[in-house]
Short mmCIF file of C-alpha atoms in Angstrom, two decimals:
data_model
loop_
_atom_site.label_atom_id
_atom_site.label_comp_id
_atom_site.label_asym_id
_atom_site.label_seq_id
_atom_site.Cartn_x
_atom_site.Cartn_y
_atom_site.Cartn_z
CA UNK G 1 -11.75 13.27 -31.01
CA UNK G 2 -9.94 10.23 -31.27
CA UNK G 3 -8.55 8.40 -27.82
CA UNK G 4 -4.54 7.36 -28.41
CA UNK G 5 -3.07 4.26 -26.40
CA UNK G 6 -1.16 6.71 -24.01
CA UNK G 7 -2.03 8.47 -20.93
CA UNK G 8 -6.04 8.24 -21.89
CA UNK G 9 -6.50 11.72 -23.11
CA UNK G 10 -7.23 12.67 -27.00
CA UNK G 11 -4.40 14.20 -28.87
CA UNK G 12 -4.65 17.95 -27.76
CA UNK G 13 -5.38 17.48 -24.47
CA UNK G 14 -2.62 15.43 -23.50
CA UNK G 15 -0.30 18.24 -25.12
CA UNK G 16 -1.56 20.85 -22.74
CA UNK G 17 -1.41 18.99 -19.93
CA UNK G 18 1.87 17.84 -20.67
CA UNK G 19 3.07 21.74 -21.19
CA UNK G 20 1.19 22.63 -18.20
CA UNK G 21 3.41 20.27 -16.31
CA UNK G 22 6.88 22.52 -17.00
CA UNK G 23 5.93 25.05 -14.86
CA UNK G 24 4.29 25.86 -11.13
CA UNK G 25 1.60 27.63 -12.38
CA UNK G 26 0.03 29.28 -15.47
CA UNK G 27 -2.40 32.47 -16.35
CA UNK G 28 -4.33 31.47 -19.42
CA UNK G 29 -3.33 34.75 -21.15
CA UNK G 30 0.19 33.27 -20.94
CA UNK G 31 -0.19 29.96 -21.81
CA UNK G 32 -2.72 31.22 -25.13
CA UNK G 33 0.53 33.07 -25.85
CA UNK G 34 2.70 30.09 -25.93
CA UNK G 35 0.61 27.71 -27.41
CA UNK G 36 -0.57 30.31 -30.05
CA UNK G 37 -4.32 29.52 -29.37
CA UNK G 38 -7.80 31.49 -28.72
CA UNK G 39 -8.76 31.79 -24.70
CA UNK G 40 -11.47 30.25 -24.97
CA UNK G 41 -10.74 27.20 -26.97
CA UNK G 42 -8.09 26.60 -24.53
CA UNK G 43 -10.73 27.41 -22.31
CA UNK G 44 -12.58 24.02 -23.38
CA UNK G 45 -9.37 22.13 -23.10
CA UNK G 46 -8.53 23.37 -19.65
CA UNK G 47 -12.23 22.80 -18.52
CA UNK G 48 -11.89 18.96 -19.53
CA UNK G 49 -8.43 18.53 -17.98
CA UNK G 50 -10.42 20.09 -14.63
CA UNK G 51 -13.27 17.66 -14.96
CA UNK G 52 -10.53 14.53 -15.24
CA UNK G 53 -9.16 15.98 -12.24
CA UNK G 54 -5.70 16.77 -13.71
CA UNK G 55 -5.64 20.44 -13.10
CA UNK G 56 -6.60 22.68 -10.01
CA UNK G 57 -6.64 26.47 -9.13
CA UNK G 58 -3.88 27.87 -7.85
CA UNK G 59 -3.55 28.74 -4.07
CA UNK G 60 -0.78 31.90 -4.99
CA UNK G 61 -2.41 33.38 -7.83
CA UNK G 62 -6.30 33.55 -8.06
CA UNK G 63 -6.20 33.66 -11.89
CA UNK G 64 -4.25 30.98 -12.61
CA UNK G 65 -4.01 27.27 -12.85
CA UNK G 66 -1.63 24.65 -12.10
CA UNK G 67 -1.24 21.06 -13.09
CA UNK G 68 -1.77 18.18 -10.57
CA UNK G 69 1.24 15.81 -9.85
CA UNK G 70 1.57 12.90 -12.62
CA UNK G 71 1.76 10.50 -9.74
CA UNK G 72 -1.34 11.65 -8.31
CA UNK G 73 -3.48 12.46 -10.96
CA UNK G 74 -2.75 9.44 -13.42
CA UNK G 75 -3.37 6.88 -11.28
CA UNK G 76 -7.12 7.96 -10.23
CA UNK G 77 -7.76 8.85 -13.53
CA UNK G 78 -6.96 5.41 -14.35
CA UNK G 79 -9.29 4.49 -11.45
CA UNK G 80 -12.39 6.43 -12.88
CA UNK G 81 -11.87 5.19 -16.10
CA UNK G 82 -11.98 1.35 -14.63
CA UNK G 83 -14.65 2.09 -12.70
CA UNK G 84 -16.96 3.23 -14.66
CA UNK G 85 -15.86 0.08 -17.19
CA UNK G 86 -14.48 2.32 -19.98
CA UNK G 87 -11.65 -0.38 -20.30
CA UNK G 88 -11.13 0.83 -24.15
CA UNK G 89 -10.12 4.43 -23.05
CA UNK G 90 -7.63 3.23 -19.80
CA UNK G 91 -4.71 5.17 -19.45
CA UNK G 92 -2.13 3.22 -21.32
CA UNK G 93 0.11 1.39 -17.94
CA UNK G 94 3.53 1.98 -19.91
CA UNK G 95 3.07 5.43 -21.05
CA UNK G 96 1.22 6.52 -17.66
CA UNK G 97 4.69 5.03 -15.42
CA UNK G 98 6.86 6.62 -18.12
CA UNK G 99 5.47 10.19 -17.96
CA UNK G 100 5.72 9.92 -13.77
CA UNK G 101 9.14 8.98 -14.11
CA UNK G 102 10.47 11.44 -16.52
CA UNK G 103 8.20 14.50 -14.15
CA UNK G 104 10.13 12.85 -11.22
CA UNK G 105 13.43 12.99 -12.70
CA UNK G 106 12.75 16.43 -13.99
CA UNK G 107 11.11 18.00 -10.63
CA UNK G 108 13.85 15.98 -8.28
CA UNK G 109 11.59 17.19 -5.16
CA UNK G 110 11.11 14.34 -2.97
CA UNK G 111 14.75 12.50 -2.10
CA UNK G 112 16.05 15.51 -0.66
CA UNK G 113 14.78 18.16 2.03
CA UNK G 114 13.00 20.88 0.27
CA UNK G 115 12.28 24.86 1.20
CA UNK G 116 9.29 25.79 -0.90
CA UNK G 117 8.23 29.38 -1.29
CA UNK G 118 4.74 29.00 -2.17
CA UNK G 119 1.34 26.91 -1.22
CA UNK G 120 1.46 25.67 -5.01
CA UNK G 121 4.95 23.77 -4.64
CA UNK G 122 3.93 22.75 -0.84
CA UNK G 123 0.99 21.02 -2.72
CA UNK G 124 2.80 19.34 -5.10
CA UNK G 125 5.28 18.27 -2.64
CA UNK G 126 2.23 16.80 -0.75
CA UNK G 127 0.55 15.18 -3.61
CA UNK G 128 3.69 13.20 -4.49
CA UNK G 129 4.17 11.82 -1.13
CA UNK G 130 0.39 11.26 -0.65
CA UNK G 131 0.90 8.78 -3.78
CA UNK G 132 3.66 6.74 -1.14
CA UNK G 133 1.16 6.09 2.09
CA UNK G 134 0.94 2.93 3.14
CA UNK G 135 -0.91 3.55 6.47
CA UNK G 136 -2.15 6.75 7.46
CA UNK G 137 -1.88 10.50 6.62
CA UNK G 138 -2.53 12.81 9.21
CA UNK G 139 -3.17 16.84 8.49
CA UNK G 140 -3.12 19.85 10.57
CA UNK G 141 -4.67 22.33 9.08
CA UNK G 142 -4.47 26.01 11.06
CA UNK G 143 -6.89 27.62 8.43
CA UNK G 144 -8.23 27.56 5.13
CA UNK G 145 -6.57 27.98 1.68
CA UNK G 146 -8.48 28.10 -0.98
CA UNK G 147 -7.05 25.58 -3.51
CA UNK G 148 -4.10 23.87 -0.64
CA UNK G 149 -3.79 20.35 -0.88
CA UNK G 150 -5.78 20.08 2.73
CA UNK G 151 -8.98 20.71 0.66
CA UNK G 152 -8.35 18.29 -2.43
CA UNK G 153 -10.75 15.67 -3.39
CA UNK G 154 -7.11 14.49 -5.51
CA UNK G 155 -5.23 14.07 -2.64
CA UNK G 156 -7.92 12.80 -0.50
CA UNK G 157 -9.18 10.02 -2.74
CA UNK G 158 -5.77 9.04 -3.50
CA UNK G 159 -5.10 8.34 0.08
CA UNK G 160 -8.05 6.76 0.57
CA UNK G 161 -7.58 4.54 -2.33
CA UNK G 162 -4.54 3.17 -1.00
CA UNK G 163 -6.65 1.94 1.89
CA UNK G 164 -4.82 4.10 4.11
CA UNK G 165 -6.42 6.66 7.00
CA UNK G 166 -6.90 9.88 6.24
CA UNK G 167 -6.84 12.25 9.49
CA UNK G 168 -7.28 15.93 9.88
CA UNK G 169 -7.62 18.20 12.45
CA UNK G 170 -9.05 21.39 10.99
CA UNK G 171 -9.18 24.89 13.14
CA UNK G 172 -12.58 26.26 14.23
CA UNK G 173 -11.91 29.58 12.66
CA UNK G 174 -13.59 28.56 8.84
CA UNK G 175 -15.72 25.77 9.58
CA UNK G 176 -18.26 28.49 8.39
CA UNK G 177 -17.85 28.34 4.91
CA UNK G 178 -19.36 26.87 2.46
CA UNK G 179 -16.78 24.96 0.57
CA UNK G 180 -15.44 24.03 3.79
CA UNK G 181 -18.55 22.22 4.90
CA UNK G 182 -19.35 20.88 1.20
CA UNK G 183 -15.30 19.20 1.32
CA UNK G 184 -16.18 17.76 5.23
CA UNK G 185 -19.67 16.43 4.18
CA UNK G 186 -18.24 14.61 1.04
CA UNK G 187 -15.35 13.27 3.24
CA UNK G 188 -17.88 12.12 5.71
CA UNK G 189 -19.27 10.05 2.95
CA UNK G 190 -15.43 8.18 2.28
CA UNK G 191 -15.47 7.47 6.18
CA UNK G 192 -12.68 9.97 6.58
CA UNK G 193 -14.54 12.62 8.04
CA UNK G 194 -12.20 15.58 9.82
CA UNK G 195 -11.98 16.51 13.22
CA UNK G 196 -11.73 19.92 14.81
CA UNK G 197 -10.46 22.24 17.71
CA UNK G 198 -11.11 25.60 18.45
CA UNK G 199 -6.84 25.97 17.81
CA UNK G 200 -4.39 24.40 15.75
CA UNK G 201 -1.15 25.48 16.92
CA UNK G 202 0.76 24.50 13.04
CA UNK G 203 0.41 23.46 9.91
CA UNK G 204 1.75 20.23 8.88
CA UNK G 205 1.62 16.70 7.39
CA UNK G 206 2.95 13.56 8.88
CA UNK G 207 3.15 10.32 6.31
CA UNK G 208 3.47 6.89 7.74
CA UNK G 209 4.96 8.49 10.95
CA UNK G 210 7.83 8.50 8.91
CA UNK G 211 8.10 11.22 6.78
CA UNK G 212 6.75 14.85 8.24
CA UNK G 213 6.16 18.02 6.25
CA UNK G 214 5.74 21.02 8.30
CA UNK G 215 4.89 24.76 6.97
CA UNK G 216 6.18 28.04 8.14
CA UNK G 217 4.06 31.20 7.86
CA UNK G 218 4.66 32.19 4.40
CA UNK G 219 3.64 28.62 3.23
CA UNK G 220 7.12 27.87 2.68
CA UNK G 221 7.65 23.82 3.67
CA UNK G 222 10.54 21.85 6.09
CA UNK G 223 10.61 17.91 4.70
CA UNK G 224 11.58 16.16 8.26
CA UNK G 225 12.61 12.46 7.99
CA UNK G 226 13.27 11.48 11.20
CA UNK G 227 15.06 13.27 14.54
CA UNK G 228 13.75 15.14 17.29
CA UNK G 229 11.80 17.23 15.08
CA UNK G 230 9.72 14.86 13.36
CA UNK G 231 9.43 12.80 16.51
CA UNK G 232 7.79 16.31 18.51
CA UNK G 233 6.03 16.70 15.83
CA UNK G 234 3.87 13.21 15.65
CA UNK G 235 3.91 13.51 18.98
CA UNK G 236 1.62 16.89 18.60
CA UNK G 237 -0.31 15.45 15.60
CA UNK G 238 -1.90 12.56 17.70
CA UNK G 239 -2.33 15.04 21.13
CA UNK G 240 -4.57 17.08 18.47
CA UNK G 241 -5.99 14.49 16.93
CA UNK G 242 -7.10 12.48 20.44
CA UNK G 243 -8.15 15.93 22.06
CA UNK G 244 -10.38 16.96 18.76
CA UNK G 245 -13.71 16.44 18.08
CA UNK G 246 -15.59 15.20 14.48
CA UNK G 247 -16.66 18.32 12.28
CA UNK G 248 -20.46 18.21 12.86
CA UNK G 249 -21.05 19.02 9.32
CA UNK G 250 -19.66 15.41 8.30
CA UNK G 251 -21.99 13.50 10.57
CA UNK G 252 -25.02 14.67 8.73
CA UNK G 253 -23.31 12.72 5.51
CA UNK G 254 -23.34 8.98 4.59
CA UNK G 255 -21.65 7.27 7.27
CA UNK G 256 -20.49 4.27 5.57
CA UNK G 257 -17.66 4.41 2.67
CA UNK G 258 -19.56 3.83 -0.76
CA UNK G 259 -19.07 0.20 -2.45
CA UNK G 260 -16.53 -0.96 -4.36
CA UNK G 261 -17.39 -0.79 -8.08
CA UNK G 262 -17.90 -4.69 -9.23
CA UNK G 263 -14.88 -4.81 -11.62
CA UNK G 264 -12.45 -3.18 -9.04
CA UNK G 265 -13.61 -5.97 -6.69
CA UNK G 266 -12.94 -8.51 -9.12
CA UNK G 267 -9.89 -6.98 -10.17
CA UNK G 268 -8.92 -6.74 -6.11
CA UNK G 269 -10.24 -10.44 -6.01
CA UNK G 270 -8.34 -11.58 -8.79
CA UNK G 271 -4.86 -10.50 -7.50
CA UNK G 272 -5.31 -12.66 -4.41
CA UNK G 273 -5.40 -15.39 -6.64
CA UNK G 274 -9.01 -16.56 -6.36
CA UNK G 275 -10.43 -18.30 -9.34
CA UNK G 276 -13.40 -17.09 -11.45
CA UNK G 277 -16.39 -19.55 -9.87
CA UNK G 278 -14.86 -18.58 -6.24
CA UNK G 279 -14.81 -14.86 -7.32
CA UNK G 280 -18.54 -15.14 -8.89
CA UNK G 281 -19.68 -16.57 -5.47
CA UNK G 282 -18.05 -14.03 -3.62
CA UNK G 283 -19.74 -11.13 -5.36
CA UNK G 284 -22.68 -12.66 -6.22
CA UNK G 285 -22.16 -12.58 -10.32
CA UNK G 286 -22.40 -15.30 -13.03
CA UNK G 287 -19.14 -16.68 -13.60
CA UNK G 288 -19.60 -15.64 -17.40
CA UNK G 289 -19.73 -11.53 -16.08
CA UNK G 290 -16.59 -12.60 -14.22
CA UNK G 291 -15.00 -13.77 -16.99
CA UNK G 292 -16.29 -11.01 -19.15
CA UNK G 293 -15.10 -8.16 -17.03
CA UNK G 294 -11.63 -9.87 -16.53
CA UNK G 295 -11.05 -10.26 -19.70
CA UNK G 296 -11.99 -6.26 -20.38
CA UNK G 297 -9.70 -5.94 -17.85
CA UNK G 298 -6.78 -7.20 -19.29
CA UNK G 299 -7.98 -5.62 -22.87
CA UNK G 300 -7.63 -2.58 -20.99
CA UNK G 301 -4.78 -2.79 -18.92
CA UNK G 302 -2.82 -4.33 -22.44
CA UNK G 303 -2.06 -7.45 -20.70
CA UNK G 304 -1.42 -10.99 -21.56
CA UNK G 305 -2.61 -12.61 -18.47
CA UNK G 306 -4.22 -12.41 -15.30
CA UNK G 307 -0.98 -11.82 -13.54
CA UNK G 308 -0.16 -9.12 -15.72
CA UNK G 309 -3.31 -7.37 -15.32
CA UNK G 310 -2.38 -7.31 -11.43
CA UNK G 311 0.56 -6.25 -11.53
CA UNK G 312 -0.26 -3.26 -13.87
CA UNK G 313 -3.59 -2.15 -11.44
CA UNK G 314 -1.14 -2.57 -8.75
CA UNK G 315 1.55 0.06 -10.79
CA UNK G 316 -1.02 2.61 -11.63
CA UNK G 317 -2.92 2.46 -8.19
CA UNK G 318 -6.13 0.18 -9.12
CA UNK G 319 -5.02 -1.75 -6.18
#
């Protein structure tokens, strides 16, 4: 199906995942009713949007779905896309900051303290400020929830990508099971691997040390920014984190966080200004593959110069 210059999806599957995006969360049954379509070509739709990482299951309702934050999603699908030099079918940068914007202005959940009734909005919540880090996120994480932004690759990755530090401290009580160890291995492998105790007192988030998230028992959420509150509660988060001990499950992974894709390290390279010979001799390329992949790059990115290509990877989290 054709590819459009907009937020790198064909035609139809942009649509969904735009209508996905006006409510928490869907059953297929109801969203075949809206959209007047079969279940299972919908079916093929949804499984695609899954694949690009732009939808995930829901953590209230075990038979439905719910659409991952623009914010979130967009950028690292952006990031794929780069990666794996498909520079034809990037994300366009203007439609991708356009989309966030009007989902921000429409949701209107993160300049104000929220009370959320339910793990989906709680992830949401979480996946929007993940996209904000600029040093370290730090989880407690009492048990598991199948689906909770605790266990997302999404959320995860797009920490990570920020060059950030991702820290959790999970329970003992489901270090059993199998998803559990599969998500602790594969974090192993970004060098972010969790730690654990046999009891986590609380379930909460802290962002920067500045912004804290903290859960209730019915997964409803308290946004703390700043006071006593958020104060006792970093003070917890790092008496946790320096009494826990590394999820043995992780250490059996790759130890070292995998390379950098060439053209994100030129494109990294490039924004600090170096020229192409001093970039080629850094990485160990010709100075024509430089040159080839930055100007891909740009094509891509639909920008006039080098500058512009920065600043763009910079806006859709490249960078």
């Amino acid at each position: 199906m054709e590819r459009e210059r907009a937020i790198g999806l064909d035609r139809q599957t942009e649509f969904v995942y735009r209508m996905l995006l006006r409510r928490r969360r869907w059953r297929m049954s109801e969203l075949c009713g809206v959209l007047d379509v079969s279940e299972e070509s919908l079916g093929r739709v949804i499984e695609g949007l899954r694949e690009e990482g732009l939808v995930a299951a829901s953590a209230d309702d075990d038979q439905a779905i719910r659409a991952v934050e623009p914010s979130l999603a967009l950028p690292a699908l952006a990031t794929r896309r780069f990666q794996d030099a498909q520079g034809s079918g990037l994300p366009g940068a203007v439609a991708v900051e356009r989309l966030i914007a009007l989902h921000e202005r429409a949701a209107d959940r993160i300049a104000e303290p929220v009370e959320t009734g339910s793990v989906d909005e709680a992830s949401a919540l979480v996946e929007r400020l993940a996209t904000t880090v600029r040093r370290e996120v730090v989880m407690l994480v009492p048990e598991h929830c199948p689906g909770s932004f605790e266990f997302s690759r999404h959320v995860a990755d797009a920490v990570l990508r920020r060059d950030a530090t991702l820290r959790q401290v999970w329970g003992a009580s489901f270090l059993h099971l199998p998803a559990v160890v599969e998500h602790a291995r594969w974090l192993g492998g970004q060098g972010a691997a969790p730690c654990t105790l046999p009891h986590v007192p609380t379930r909460a988030v802290v962002i920067d040390g500045a912004v804290g998230v903290l859960f209730d028992e019915s997964g409803g959420a308290r946004v703390l920014r700043g006071g006593t509150a958020l104060d006792s509660l970093k003070k917890l988060a790092r008496r946790l984190w320096d009494s826990s001990m590394e999820v043995r499950q992780a250490l059996s992974s790759v130890p070292a966080p995998p390379t950098r894709p060439r053209r994100e390290q030129i494109l990294r390279l490039l924004a600090d200004g170096l020229t192409d010979d001093a970039i080629a001799r850094r990485i160990g390329v010709s100075v024509r593959t430089v040159r080839n992949d930055v100007a891909s790059t740009m094509l891509g990115l639909d920008a006039r110069s080098r500058f512009q290509a920065g600043v763009r990877a910079a806006q859709m989290g490249l960078l």
